[in-house]
JSON list of C-alpha atoms in Angstrom, two decimals:
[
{"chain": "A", "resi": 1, "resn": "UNK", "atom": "CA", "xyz": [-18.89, -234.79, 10.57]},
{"chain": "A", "resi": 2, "resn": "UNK", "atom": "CA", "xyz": [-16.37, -236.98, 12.41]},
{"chain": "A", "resi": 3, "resn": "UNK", "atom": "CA", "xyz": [-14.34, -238.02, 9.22]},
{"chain": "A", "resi": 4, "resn": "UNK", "atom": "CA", "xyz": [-14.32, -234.56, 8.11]},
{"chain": "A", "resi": 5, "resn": "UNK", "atom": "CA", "xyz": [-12.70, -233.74, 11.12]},
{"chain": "A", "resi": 6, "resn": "UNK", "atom": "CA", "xyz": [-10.43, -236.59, 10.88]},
{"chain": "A", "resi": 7, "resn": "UNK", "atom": "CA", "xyz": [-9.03, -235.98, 7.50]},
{"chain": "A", "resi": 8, "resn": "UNK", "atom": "CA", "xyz": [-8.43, -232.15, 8.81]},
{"chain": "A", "resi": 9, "resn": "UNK", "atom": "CA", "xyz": [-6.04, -233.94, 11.10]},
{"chain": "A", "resi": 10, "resn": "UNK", "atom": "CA", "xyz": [-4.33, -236.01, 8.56]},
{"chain": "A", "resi": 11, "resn": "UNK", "atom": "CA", "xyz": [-3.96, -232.86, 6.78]},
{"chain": "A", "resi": 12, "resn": "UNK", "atom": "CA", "xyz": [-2.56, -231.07, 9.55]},
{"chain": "A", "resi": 13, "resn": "UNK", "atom": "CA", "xyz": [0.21, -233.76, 10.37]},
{"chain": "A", "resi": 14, "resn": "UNK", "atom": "CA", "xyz": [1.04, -233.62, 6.98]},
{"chain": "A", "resi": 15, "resn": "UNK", "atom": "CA", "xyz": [1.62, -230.34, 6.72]},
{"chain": "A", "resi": 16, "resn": "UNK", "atom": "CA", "xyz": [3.51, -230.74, 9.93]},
{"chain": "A", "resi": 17, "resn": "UNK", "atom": "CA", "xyz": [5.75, -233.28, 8.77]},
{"chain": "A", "resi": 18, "resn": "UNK", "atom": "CA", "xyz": [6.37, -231.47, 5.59]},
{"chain": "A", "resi": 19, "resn": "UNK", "atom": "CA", "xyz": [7.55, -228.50, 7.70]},
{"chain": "A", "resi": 20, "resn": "UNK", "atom": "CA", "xyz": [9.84, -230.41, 9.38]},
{"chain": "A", "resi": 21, "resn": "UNK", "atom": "CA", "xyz": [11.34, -231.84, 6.61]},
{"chain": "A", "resi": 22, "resn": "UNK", "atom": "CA", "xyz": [12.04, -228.28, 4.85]},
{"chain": "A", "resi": 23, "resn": "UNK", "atom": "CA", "xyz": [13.02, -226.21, 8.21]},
{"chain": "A", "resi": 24, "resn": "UNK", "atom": "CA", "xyz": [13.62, -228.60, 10.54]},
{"chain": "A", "resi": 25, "resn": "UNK", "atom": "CA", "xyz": [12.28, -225.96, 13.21]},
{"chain": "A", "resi": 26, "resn": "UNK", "atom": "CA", "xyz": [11.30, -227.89, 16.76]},
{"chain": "A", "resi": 27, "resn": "UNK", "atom": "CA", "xyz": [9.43, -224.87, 18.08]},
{"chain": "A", "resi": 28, "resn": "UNK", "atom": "CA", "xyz": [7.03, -224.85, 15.04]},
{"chain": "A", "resi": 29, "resn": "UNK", "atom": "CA", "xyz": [6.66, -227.97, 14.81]},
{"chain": "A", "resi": 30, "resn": "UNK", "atom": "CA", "xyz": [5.94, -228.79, 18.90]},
{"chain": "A", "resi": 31, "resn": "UNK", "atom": "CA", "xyz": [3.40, -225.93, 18.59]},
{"chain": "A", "resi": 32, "resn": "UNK", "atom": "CA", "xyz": [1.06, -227.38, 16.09]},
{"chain": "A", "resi": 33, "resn": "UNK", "atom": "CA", "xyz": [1.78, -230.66, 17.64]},
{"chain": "A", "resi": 34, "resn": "UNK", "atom": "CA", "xyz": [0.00, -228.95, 20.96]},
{"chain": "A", "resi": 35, "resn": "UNK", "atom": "CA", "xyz": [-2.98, -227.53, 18.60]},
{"chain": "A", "resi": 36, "resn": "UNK", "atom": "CA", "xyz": [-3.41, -230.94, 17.09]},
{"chain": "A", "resi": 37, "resn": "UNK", "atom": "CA", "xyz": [-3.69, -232.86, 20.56]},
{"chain": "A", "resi": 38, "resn": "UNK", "atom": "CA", "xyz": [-6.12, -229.94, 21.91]},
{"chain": "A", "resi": 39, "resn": "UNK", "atom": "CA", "xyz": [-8.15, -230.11, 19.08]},
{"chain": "A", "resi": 40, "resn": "UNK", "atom": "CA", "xyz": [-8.06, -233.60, 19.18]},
{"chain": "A", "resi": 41, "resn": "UNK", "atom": "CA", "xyz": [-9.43, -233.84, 23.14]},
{"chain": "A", "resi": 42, "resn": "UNK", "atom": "CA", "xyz": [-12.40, -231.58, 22.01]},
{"chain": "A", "resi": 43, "resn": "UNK", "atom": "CA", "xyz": [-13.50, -234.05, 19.54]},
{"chain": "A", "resi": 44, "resn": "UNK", "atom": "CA", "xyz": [-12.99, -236.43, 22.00]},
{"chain": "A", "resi": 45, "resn": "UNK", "atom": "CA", "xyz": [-15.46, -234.73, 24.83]},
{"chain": "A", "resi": 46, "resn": "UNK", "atom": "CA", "xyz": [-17.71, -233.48, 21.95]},
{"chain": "A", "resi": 47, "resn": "UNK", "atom": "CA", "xyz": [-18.24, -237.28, 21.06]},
{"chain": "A", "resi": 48, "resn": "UNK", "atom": "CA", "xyz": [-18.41, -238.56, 24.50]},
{"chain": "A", "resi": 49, "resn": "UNK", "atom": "CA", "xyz": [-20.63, -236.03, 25.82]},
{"chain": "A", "resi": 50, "resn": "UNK", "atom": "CA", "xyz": [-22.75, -236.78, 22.46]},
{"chain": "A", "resi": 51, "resn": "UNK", "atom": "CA", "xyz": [-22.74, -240.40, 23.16]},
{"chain": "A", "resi": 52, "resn": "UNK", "atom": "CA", "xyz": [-24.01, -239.73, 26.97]},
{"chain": "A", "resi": 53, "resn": "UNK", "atom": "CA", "xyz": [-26.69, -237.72, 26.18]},
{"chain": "A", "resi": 54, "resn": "UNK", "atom": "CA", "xyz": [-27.81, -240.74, 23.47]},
{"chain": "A", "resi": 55, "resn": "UNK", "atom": "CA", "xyz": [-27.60, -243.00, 25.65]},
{"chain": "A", "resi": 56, "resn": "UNK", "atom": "CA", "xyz": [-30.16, -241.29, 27.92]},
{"chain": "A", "resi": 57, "resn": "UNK", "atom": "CA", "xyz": [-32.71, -240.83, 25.10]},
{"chain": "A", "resi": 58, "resn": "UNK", "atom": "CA", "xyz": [-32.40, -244.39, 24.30]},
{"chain": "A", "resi": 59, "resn": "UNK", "atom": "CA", "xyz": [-33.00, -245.19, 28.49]},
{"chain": "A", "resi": 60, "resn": "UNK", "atom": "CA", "xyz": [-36.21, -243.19, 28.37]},
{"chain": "A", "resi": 61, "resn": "UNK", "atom": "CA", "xyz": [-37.73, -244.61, 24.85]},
{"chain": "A", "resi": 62, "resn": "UNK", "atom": "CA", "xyz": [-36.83, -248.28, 25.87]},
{"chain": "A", "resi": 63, "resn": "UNK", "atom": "CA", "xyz": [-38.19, -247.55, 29.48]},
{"chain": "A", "resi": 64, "resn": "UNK", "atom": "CA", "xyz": [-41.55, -246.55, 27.83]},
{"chain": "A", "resi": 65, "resn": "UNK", "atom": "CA", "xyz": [-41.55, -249.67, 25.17]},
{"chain": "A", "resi": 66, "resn": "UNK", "atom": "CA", "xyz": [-41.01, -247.28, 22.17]},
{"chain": "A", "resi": 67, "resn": "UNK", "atom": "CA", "xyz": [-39.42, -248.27, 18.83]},
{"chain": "A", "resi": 68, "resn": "UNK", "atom": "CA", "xyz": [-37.59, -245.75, 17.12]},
{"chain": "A", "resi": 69, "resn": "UNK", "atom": "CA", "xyz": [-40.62, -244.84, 14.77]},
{"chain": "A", "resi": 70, "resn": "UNK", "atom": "CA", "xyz": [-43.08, -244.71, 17.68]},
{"chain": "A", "resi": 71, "resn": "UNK", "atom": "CA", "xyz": [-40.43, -242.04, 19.18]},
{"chain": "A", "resi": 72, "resn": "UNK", "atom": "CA", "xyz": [-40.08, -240.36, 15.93]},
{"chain": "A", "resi": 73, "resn": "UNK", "atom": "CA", "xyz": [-43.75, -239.74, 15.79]},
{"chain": "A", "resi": 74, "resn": "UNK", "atom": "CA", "xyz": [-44.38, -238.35, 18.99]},
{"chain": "A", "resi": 75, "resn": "UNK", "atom": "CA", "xyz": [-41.66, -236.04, 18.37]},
{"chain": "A", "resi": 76, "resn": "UNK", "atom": "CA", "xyz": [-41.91, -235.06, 14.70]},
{"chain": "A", "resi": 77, "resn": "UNK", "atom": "CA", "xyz": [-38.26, -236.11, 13.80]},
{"chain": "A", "resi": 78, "resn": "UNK", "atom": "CA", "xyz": [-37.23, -238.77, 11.86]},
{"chain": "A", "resi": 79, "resn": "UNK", "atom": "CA", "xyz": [-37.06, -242.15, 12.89]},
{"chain": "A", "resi": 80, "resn": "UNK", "atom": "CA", "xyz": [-33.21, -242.87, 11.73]},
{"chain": "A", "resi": 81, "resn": "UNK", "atom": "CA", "xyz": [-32.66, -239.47, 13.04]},
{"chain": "A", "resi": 82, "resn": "UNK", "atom": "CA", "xyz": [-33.16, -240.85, 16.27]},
{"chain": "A", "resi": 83, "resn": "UNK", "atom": "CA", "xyz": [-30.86, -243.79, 16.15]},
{"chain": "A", "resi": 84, "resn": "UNK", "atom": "CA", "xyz": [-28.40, -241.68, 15.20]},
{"chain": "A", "resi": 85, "resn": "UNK", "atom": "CA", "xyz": [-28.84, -239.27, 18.31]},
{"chain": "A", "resi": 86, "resn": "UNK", "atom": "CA", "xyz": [-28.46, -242.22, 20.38]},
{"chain": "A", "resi": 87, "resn": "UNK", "atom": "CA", "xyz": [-25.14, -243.34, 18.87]},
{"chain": "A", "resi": 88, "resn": "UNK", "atom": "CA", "xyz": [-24.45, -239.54, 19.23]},
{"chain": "A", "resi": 89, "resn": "UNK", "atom": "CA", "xyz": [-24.19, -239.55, 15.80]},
{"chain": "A", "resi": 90, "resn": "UNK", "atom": "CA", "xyz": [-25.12, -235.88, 15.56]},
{"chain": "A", "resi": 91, "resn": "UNK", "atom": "CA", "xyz": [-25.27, -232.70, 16.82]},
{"chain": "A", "resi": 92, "resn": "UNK", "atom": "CA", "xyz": [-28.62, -231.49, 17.70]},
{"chain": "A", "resi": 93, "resn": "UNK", "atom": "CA", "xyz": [-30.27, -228.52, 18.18]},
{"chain": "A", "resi": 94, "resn": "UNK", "atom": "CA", "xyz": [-31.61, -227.29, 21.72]},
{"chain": "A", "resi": 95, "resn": "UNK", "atom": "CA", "xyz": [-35.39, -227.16, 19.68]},
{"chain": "A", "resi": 96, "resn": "UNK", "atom": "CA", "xyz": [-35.01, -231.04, 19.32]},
{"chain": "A", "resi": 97, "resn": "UNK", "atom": "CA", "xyz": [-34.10, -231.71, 22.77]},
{"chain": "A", "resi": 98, "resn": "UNK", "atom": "CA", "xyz": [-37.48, -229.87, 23.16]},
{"chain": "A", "resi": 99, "resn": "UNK", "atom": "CA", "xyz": [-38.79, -232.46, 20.80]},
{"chain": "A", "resi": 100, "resn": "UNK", "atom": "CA", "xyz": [-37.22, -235.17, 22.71]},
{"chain": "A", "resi": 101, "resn": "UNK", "atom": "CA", "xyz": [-38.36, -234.44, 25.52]},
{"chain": "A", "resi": 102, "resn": "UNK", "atom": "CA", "xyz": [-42.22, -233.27, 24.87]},
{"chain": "A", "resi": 103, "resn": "UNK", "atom": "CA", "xyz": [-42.29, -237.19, 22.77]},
{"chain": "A", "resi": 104, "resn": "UNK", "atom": "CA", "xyz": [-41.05, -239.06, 25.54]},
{"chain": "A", "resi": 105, "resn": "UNK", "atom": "CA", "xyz": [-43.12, -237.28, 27.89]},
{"chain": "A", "resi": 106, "resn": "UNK", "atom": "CA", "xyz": [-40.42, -235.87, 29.84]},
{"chain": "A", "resi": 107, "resn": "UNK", "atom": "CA", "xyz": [-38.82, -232.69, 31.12]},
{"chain": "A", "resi": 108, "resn": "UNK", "atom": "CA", "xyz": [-35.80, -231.49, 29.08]},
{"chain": "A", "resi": 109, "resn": "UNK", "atom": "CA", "xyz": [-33.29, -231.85, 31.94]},
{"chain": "A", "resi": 110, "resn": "UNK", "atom": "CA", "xyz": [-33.93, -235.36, 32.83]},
{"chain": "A", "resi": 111, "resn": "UNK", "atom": "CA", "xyz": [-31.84, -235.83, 29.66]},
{"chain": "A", "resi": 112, "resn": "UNK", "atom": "CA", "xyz": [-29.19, -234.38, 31.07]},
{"chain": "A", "resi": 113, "resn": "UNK", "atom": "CA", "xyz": [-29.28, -236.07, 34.15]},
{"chain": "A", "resi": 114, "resn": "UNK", "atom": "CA", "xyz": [-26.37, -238.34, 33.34]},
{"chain": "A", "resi": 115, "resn": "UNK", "atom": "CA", "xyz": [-22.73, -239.07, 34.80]},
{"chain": "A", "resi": 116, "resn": "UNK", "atom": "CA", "xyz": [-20.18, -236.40, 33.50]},
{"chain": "A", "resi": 117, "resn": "UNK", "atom": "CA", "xyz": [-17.07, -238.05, 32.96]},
{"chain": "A", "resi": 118, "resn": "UNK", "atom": "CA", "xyz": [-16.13, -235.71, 30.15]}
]
């Protein structure tokens, strides 16, 4: 997901650069400059916010002495599924939160329950 969105952004620079070599227009070009940086901080506070919600599913399974398999059990999800949703790897869906939290014996908001510094 992350290099797609990466090579998007190569893309658009390139394009941008190419348009600035054939019109030389500073408006156009300091517009999709703009774009490019907002789109940019969403990625940015997608992955962060990803990462801090890993990180609190990785508290709670090593709190309770659980290996990623032992999680993945409890929860029906696979095991390297769940190493990746600690290195907010992925996205997930609000019916594995539910997951999450029923296999670590927890309510869903406790995972939420973390600093936002987004």
């Amino acid at each position: 997901m992350k290099n797609r969105k990466c090579i998007q952004l190569v893309a658009n620079i390139t394009k941008i650069l190419n348009v600035v070599l054939k019109t030389h227009t500073i408006f156009y070009v300091s517009t999709e400059i703009a774009l490019i940086k907002k789109a940019m901080n969403n990625i940015i506070k997608k992955t962060d916010f990803q990462l801090a919600f890993g990180k609190q599913v990785e508290k709670f399974r090593t709190e309770q002495n659980l290996s990623y398999r032992q999680l993945a059990q409890r929860c029906d999800i696979d095991h390297s599924n769940i190493s990746k949703i600690e290195k907010g790897e992925i996205n997930i869906q609000l019916s594995t939160i539910l997951q999450l939290s029923n296999g670590l014996n927890i309510n869903p908001k406790s995972l939420f329950d973390f600093e936002d510094n987004i």
